[in-house]
Backbone as JSON, one array per atom type, in Angstrom:
{
  "sequence": "XXXXXXXXXXXXXXXXXXXXXXXXXXXXXXXXXXXXXXXXXXXXXXXXXXXXXXXXXXXXXXXXXXXXXXXXXXXXXXXXXXXXXXXXXXXXXXXXXXXXXXXXXXXXXXXXXXXXXXXXXXXXXXXXXXXXXXXXXXXXXXXXXXXXXXXXXXXXX",
  "N": [[126.5, -50.42, 44.1], [128.82, -51.89, 45.23], [128.26, -54.63, 44.78], [127.75, -54.71, 42.02], [130.25, -53.86, 41.09], [131.79, -56.02, 41.99], [130.72, -58.18, 40.49], [131.25, -57.29, 37.86], [134.07, -57.15, 37.95], [134.7, -59.87, 38.41], [133.79, -61.14, 36.01], [135.29, -59.8, 34.09], [137.89, -60.54, 34.84], [137.69, -63.27, 34.28], [137.46, -63.2, 31.5], [140.05, -62.52, 30.94], [141.32, -64.86, 31.35], [141.6, -65.79, 33.91], [140.94, -68.02, 36.57], [138.08, -67.82, 38.34], [136.04, -67.23, 41.22], [132.96, -66.14, 42.68], [131.62, -64.95, 45.57], [128.82, -64.12, 47.35], [128.32, -62.61, 50.28], [126.29, -61.28, 51.55], [123.88, -62.01, 53.43], [121.42, -61.06, 54.35], [120.51, -59.38, 52.31], [121.01, -60.48, 49.56], [122.63, -59.74, 46.52], [123.69, -60.93, 44.26], [122.03, -62.98, 42.96], [120.18, -61.32, 41.66], [121.76, -59.83, 39.96], [123.13, -61.71, 38.4], [121.37, -63.66, 36.71], [120.25, -66.9, 36.9], [119.2, -70.07, 35.55], [116.42, -71.73, 37.13], [117.81, -73.7, 39.11], [118.45, -76.06, 41.55], [120.7, -75.61, 44.31], [123.32, -77.83, 44.76], [124.83, -80.57, 46.62], [128.0, -82.17, 46.81], [129.39, -85.54, 46.81], [130.8, -85.52, 49.17], [129.38, -83.89, 50.76], [129.75, -81.21, 50.41], [129.0, -77.89, 49.26], [128.17, -77.29, 45.93], [129.26, -74.88, 43.74], [127.33, -72.7, 41.62], [127.47, -72.0, 38.09], [128.31, -69.56, 35.67], [129.04, -68.47, 32.51], [131.64, -69.46, 32.91], [132.39, -68.52, 35.4], [132.47, -69.31, 38.76], [129.84, -69.31, 41.08], [128.29, -68.29, 44.16], [125.76, -67.76, 46.55], [123.72, -66.91, 49.33], [121.25, -66.3, 48.43], [120.9, -67.96, 46.22], [120.76, -70.4, 47.44], [118.54, -70.26, 49.16], [116.22, -69.13, 47.57], [113.94, -66.41, 47.15], [113.37, -66.25, 49.84], [113.46, -64.49, 52.78], [116.19, -63.81, 54.91], [115.82, -63.84, 58.08], [117.44, -63.57, 60.68], [119.29, -63.71, 63.75], [122.49, -62.39, 64.92], [124.26, -64.61, 65.87], [123.31, -66.85, 64.38], [123.54, -65.8, 61.82], [126.33, -65.62, 61.66], [126.95, -68.36, 61.63], [125.8, -69.06, 59.17], [127.33, -67.52, 57.4], [129.88, -68.57, 57.92], [129.44, -71.17, 57.0], [129.1, -70.66, 54.25], [131.65, -69.7, 53.71], [133.32, -71.87, 54.25], [132.28, -74.28, 53.27], [131.86, -74.49, 50.54], [132.67, -76.01, 47.52], [134.99, -74.94, 45.72], [136.92, -75.69, 43.9], [139.86, -75.39, 41.83], [140.91, -72.22, 42.0], [142.09, -69.06, 40.84], [141.43, -66.63, 41.88], [139.19, -65.6, 44.39], [136.48, -63.68, 44.67], [134.89, -61.83, 47.1], [131.9, -60.57, 47.94], [130.8, -58.38, 50.23], [128.41, -57.41, 52.78], [127.19, -54.02, 53.41], [129.07, -51.88, 55.64], [130.89, -52.51, 58.75], [130.57, -54.89, 60.18], [129.64, -58.05, 61.7], [129.93, -59.89, 59.55], [132.25, -59.17, 58.1], [134.11, -59.48, 60.16], [133.86, -62.26, 60.67], [134.7, -63.25, 58.19], [137.4, -62.33, 58.07], [138.44, -63.79, 60.18], [138.15, -66.39, 59.42], [139.08, -67.12, 56.83], [142.18, -66.87, 54.98], [142.88, -63.73, 53.71], [143.86, -61.95, 50.93], [143.59, -59.26, 50.2], [141.64, -56.17, 50.02], [139.13, -54.55, 48.12], [137.73, -51.51, 48.25], [134.6, -50.11, 47.9], [132.95, -47.12, 47.29], [130.93, -44.12, 47.59], [131.09, -40.6, 46.81], [130.13, -39.06, 48.9], [130.14, -37.53, 52.2], [129.37, -39.19, 54.38], [129.74, -41.79, 53.36], [132.47, -41.69, 52.86], [133.44, -41.48, 55.45], [132.76, -44.01, 56.34], [134.54, -45.49, 54.81], [136.98, -44.92, 56.04], [136.54, -46.18, 58.53], [136.27, -48.79, 57.6], [138.84, -49.3, 56.53], [140.29, -49.15, 58.89], [139.26, -51.4, 60.24], [140.07, -53.44, 58.45], [142.8, -53.16, 58.79], [143.11, -54.04, 61.46], [142.41, -56.7, 61.07], [144.46, -57.51, 59.55], [144.3, -57.28, 56.75], [145.11, -56.19, 53.64], [144.24, -53.13, 52.15], [143.6, -52.94, 48.77], [142.69, -51.09, 46.82], [140.62, -48.16, 46.46], [137.45, -47.69, 45.17], [135.68, -45.18, 43.71], [132.39, -44.78, 43.27]],
  "CA": [[127.85, -50.25, 43.66], [129.79, -52.94, 45.57], [127.93, -55.9, 44.13], [127.97, -54.54, 40.58], [131.7, -53.84, 40.9], [132.27, -57.4, 42.19], [130.31, -58.98, 39.34], [132.02, -56.84, 36.69], [135.46, -57.58, 38.12], [134.78, -61.33, 38.23], [133.65, -61.53, 34.61], [136.44, -59.26, 33.36], [139.03, -61.41, 35.12], [137.48, -64.52, 33.55], [137.8, -62.93, 30.1], [141.51, -62.47, 30.86], [141.84, -66.2, 31.54], [141.76, -66.08, 35.34], [139.91, -68.88, 37.16], [137.53, -66.93, 39.36], [134.79, -67.5, 41.89], [132.33, -64.95, 43.27], [130.82, -65.31, 46.72], [128.0, -63.04, 47.89], [128.14, -62.87, 51.71], [125.21, -60.47, 52.11], [122.8, -62.96, 53.69], [120.15, -60.34, 54.51], [120.07, -58.8, 51.04], [121.94, -60.92, 48.52], [122.45, -59.08, 45.23], [124.18, -61.75, 43.15], [120.97, -63.59, 42.15], [119.54, -60.31, 40.83], [122.72, -59.37, 38.95], [123.46, -62.84, 37.53], [120.17, -64.51, 36.7], [120.52, -68.26, 36.49], [117.99, -70.9, 35.5], [115.99, -72.28, 38.43], [118.5, -74.96, 39.37], [118.76, -76.1, 42.98], [122.09, -75.76, 44.72], [123.55, -79.24, 45.08], [125.99, -80.95, 47.4], [128.71, -83.3, 46.21], [129.38, -86.76, 47.61], [131.4, -85.23, 50.47], [128.49, -82.98, 51.48], [130.14, -79.81, 50.19], [128.14, -77.16, 48.34], [128.74, -77.12, 44.58], [128.86, -73.56, 43.25], [126.71, -72.6, 40.31], [128.43, -71.44, 37.14], [127.79, -68.77, 34.56], [130.14, -68.0, 31.66], [132.92, -69.88, 33.44], [132.63, -67.98, 36.73], [131.79, -70.05, 39.83], [129.02, -68.36, 41.84], [127.52, -68.77, 45.29], [125.08, -66.75, 47.33], [122.59, -67.45, 50.1], [120.08, -66.09, 47.58], [120.74, -69.13, 45.36], [120.41, -71.53, 48.3], [117.17, -70.03, 49.64], [115.63, -68.05, 46.77], [112.62, -65.89, 47.53], [113.15, -66.37, 51.28], [114.24, -63.52, 53.54], [116.96, -64.35, 56.03], [115.53, -63.09, 59.3], [118.17, -64.29, 61.72], [120.14, -62.91, 64.63], [123.92, -62.46, 64.63], [124.91, -65.92, 65.99], [122.92, -67.69, 63.25], [124.17, -65.17, 60.66], [127.73, -66.04, 61.64], [126.98, -69.76, 61.19], [125.51, -69.08, 57.74], [128.5, -66.97, 56.72], [130.95, -69.56, 58.04], [129.11, -72.26, 56.08], [129.42, -70.23, 52.89], [133.1, -69.53, 53.59], [134.1, -73.1, 54.43], [131.63, -75.49, 52.76], [131.68, -74.47, 49.09], [133.73, -76.72, 46.8], [135.32, -74.02, 44.62], [137.89, -76.23, 42.94], [141.08, -74.6, 41.72], [140.67, -70.84, 41.61], [143.16, -68.08, 40.99], [140.88, -65.52, 42.65], [137.84, -65.66, 44.92], [135.98, -62.35, 45.0], [133.86, -61.95, 48.12], [131.08, -59.37, 48.04], [130.32, -58.33, 51.6], [127.36, -56.4, 53.01], [127.7, -52.71, 53.84], [129.45, -51.7, 57.02], [132.06, -53.17, 59.33], [130.01, -55.76, 61.21], [129.97, -59.45, 61.95], [130.32, -60.64, 58.35], [133.67, -58.9, 57.85], [134.89, -60.12, 61.23], [133.87, -63.7, 60.41], [135.54, -63.46, 57.01], [138.8, -62.14, 58.44], [138.86, -64.81, 61.14], [137.92, -67.73, 58.87], [139.89, -67.37, 55.64], [143.25, -65.91, 54.7], [142.41, -62.78, 52.7], [145.01, -61.22, 50.4], [143.37, -57.82, 50.17], [140.27, -55.68, 49.89], [138.79, -53.42, 47.26], [136.67, -50.78, 48.95], [133.75, -49.37, 46.96], [132.28, -46.05, 48.02], [130.5, -42.95, 46.83], [131.9, -39.45, 47.22], [129.54, -38.24, 49.97], [130.9, -37.53, 53.45], [129.04, -40.36, 55.21], [130.41, -42.94, 52.76], [133.92, -41.55, 53.06], [133.7, -41.83, 56.86], [132.69, -45.48, 56.4], [135.78, -46.0, 54.23], [137.99, -44.83, 57.09], [136.25, -47.25, 59.48], [136.58, -50.06, 56.93], [140.3, -49.45, 56.47], [140.73, -49.45, 60.26], [138.93, -52.8, 60.52], [140.97, -54.29, 57.67], [144.11, -53.09, 59.43], [143.05, -54.93, 62.63], [142.33, -58.07, 60.58], [145.66, -57.7, 58.71], [143.89, -57.37, 55.35], [145.61, -55.0, 52.95], [143.33, -52.52, 51.16], [144.26, -52.81, 47.46], [142.32, -49.83, 46.22], [139.29, -47.63, 46.74], [136.72, -47.36, 43.95], [134.61, -44.19, 43.93], [131.32, -45.16, 42.34]],
  "C": [[128.78, -51.41, 43.95], [129.52, -54.24, 44.81], [128.15, -55.81, 42.62], [129.46, -54.53, 40.26], [132.27, -55.25, 41.03], [131.95, -58.27, 40.99], [131.13, -58.58, 38.11], [133.47, -57.27, 36.77], [135.61, -59.08, 37.87], [134.73, -61.71, 36.75], [134.76, -60.96, 33.73], [137.68, -60.11, 33.6], [138.9, -62.73, 34.36], [137.84, -64.34, 32.08], [139.31, -62.85, 29.88], [142.15, -63.84, 31.12], [142.06, -66.6, 32.99], [140.62, -66.99, 35.79], [139.36, -68.15, 38.38], [136.22, -67.46, 39.92], [134.28, -66.21, 42.5], [131.38, -65.41, 44.36], [130.13, -64.08, 47.28], [127.72, -63.37, 49.36], [127.05, -62.01, 52.35], [123.98, -61.36, 52.28], [121.45, -62.26, 53.78], [119.62, -59.78, 53.2], [120.99, -59.19, 49.91], [121.62, -60.3, 47.16], [122.81, -59.96, 44.05], [123.06, -62.4, 42.33], [120.22, -62.59, 41.27], [120.46, -59.85, 39.7], [123.11, -60.45, 37.96], [122.29, -63.81, 37.63], [120.55, -65.88, 36.13], [119.21, -69.01, 36.35], [117.67, -71.43, 36.89], [116.58, -73.66, 38.62], [118.83, -75.0, 40.85], [120.26, -76.21, 43.22], [122.27, -77.19, 45.22], [124.76, -79.39, 46.01], [126.67, -82.11, 46.7], [128.7, -84.48, 47.18], [129.99, -86.57, 48.99], [130.56, -84.24, 51.28], [128.84, -81.52, 51.33], [129.25, -79.19, 49.12], [128.86, -76.97, 47.01], [128.3, -75.76, 44.06], [128.18, -73.66, 41.89], [127.73, -71.94, 39.38], [127.7, -70.67, 36.05], [128.98, -68.2, 33.81], [131.52, -68.3, 32.25], [133.27, -69.33, 34.8], [131.81, -68.8, 37.73], [131.1, -69.04, 40.74], [128.36, -69.02, 43.04], [126.99, -67.59, 46.08], [123.99, -67.44, 48.14], [121.31, -67.3, 49.29], [119.87, -67.2, 46.56], [120.3, -70.34, 46.18], [118.95, -71.43, 48.75], [116.53, -68.89, 48.84], [114.25, -67.66, 47.29], [112.34, -65.97, 49.02], [114.06, -65.38, 51.99], [114.96, -64.21, 54.67], [116.74, -63.45, 57.23], [116.15, -63.82, 60.48], [119.0, -63.31, 62.55], [121.62, -63.22, 64.35], [124.55, -63.85, 64.8], [124.57, -66.86, 64.82], [123.51, -67.13, 61.96], [125.62, -65.62, 60.55], [127.87, -67.5, 61.21], [126.74, -69.86, 59.69], [126.72, -68.59, 56.94], [129.65, -67.97, 56.77], [130.7, -70.74, 57.12], [129.45, -71.88, 54.65], [130.93, -70.12, 52.69], [133.85, -70.86, 53.57], [133.52, -74.33, 53.74], [131.4, -75.51, 51.26], [132.9, -75.1, 48.44], [134.1, -75.92, 45.55], [136.19, -74.67, 43.55], [139.12, -75.32, 42.91], [140.75, -73.22, 41.17], [141.96, -70.04, 41.72], [142.72, -66.97, 41.94], [139.47, -65.88, 43.13], [137.46, -64.25, 45.34], [134.83, -62.54, 45.98], [133.18, -60.6, 48.27], [130.44, -59.36, 49.42], [129.21, -57.28, 51.74], [127.98, -55.07, 53.44], [128.12, -52.73, 55.31], [130.64, -52.53, 57.45], [131.66, -54.17, 60.4], [130.52, -57.18, 61.21], [130.48, -60.19, 60.72], [131.8, -60.42, 58.05], [134.56, -59.53, 58.91], [134.99, -61.62, 61.01], [134.78, -64.04, 59.23], [137.02, -63.39, 57.4], [139.32, -63.18, 59.4], [138.77, -66.22, 60.58], [138.85, -68.07, 57.71], [141.08, -66.41, 55.57], [142.79, -65.02, 53.53], [143.62, -61.97, 52.24], [144.81, -59.72, 50.42], [141.93, -57.47, 49.93], [140.21, -54.56, 48.87], [137.59, -52.76, 47.93], [135.92, -49.93, 47.94], [132.94, -48.36, 47.76], [131.68, -45.05, 47.04], [131.28, -41.76, 47.39], [131.26, -38.62, 48.33], [130.28, -38.46, 51.29], [130.62, -38.75, 54.32], [129.76, -41.6, 54.67], [131.91, -42.88, 52.97], [134.3, -41.85, 54.5], [133.67, -43.34, 57.04], [133.95, -46.11, 55.82], [136.88, -46.0, 55.28], [137.78, -45.95, 58.1], [136.59, -48.62, 58.88], [138.06, -50.31, 56.87], [140.85, -49.78, 57.85], [140.44, -50.9, 60.63], [139.85, -53.74, 59.74], [142.37, -54.3, 58.27], [144.16, -54.04, 60.64], [143.05, -56.4, 62.21], [143.54, -58.45, 59.72], [145.29, -58.02, 57.27], [144.3, -56.08, 54.67], [144.53, -54.43, 52.03], [144.09, -52.31, 49.85], [143.95, -51.48, 46.81], [140.94, -49.43, 46.67], [138.67, -47.22, 45.41], [135.63, -46.37, 44.33], [133.56, -44.41, 42.85], [130.37, -43.99, 42.15]]
}
């Protein structure tokens, strides 16, 4: 649900003329490469050593799954945080109106790293209607409140 919602939102915004990027921060199970299939093109760095995002239909895309395709990320939290920080700070997005960041499930290290690394205007929370998911929404809103990230809306998938 979350990744599909992120991809659909990114491409709909692009159709409306918005300059948009989409960053998949789920290092353990990146979904973006499965949802947006790109030709086998290696991720490149520019002359300043910054990662150049891939592009599809005018949307700039980046995911650990594009950097290391077919390779599972079996890393502990400190290395995960370094990988997430690299994706957050080393991609040369250019001029964007919106950067959509698809995060992994839960309220763990990735969300904390995101909130401490970049200014975030707001969050869209995607959930299902079961009780466990709704409890996770409450925890997510509490974390966003601590990080001073405004929840824009909740999408029931």
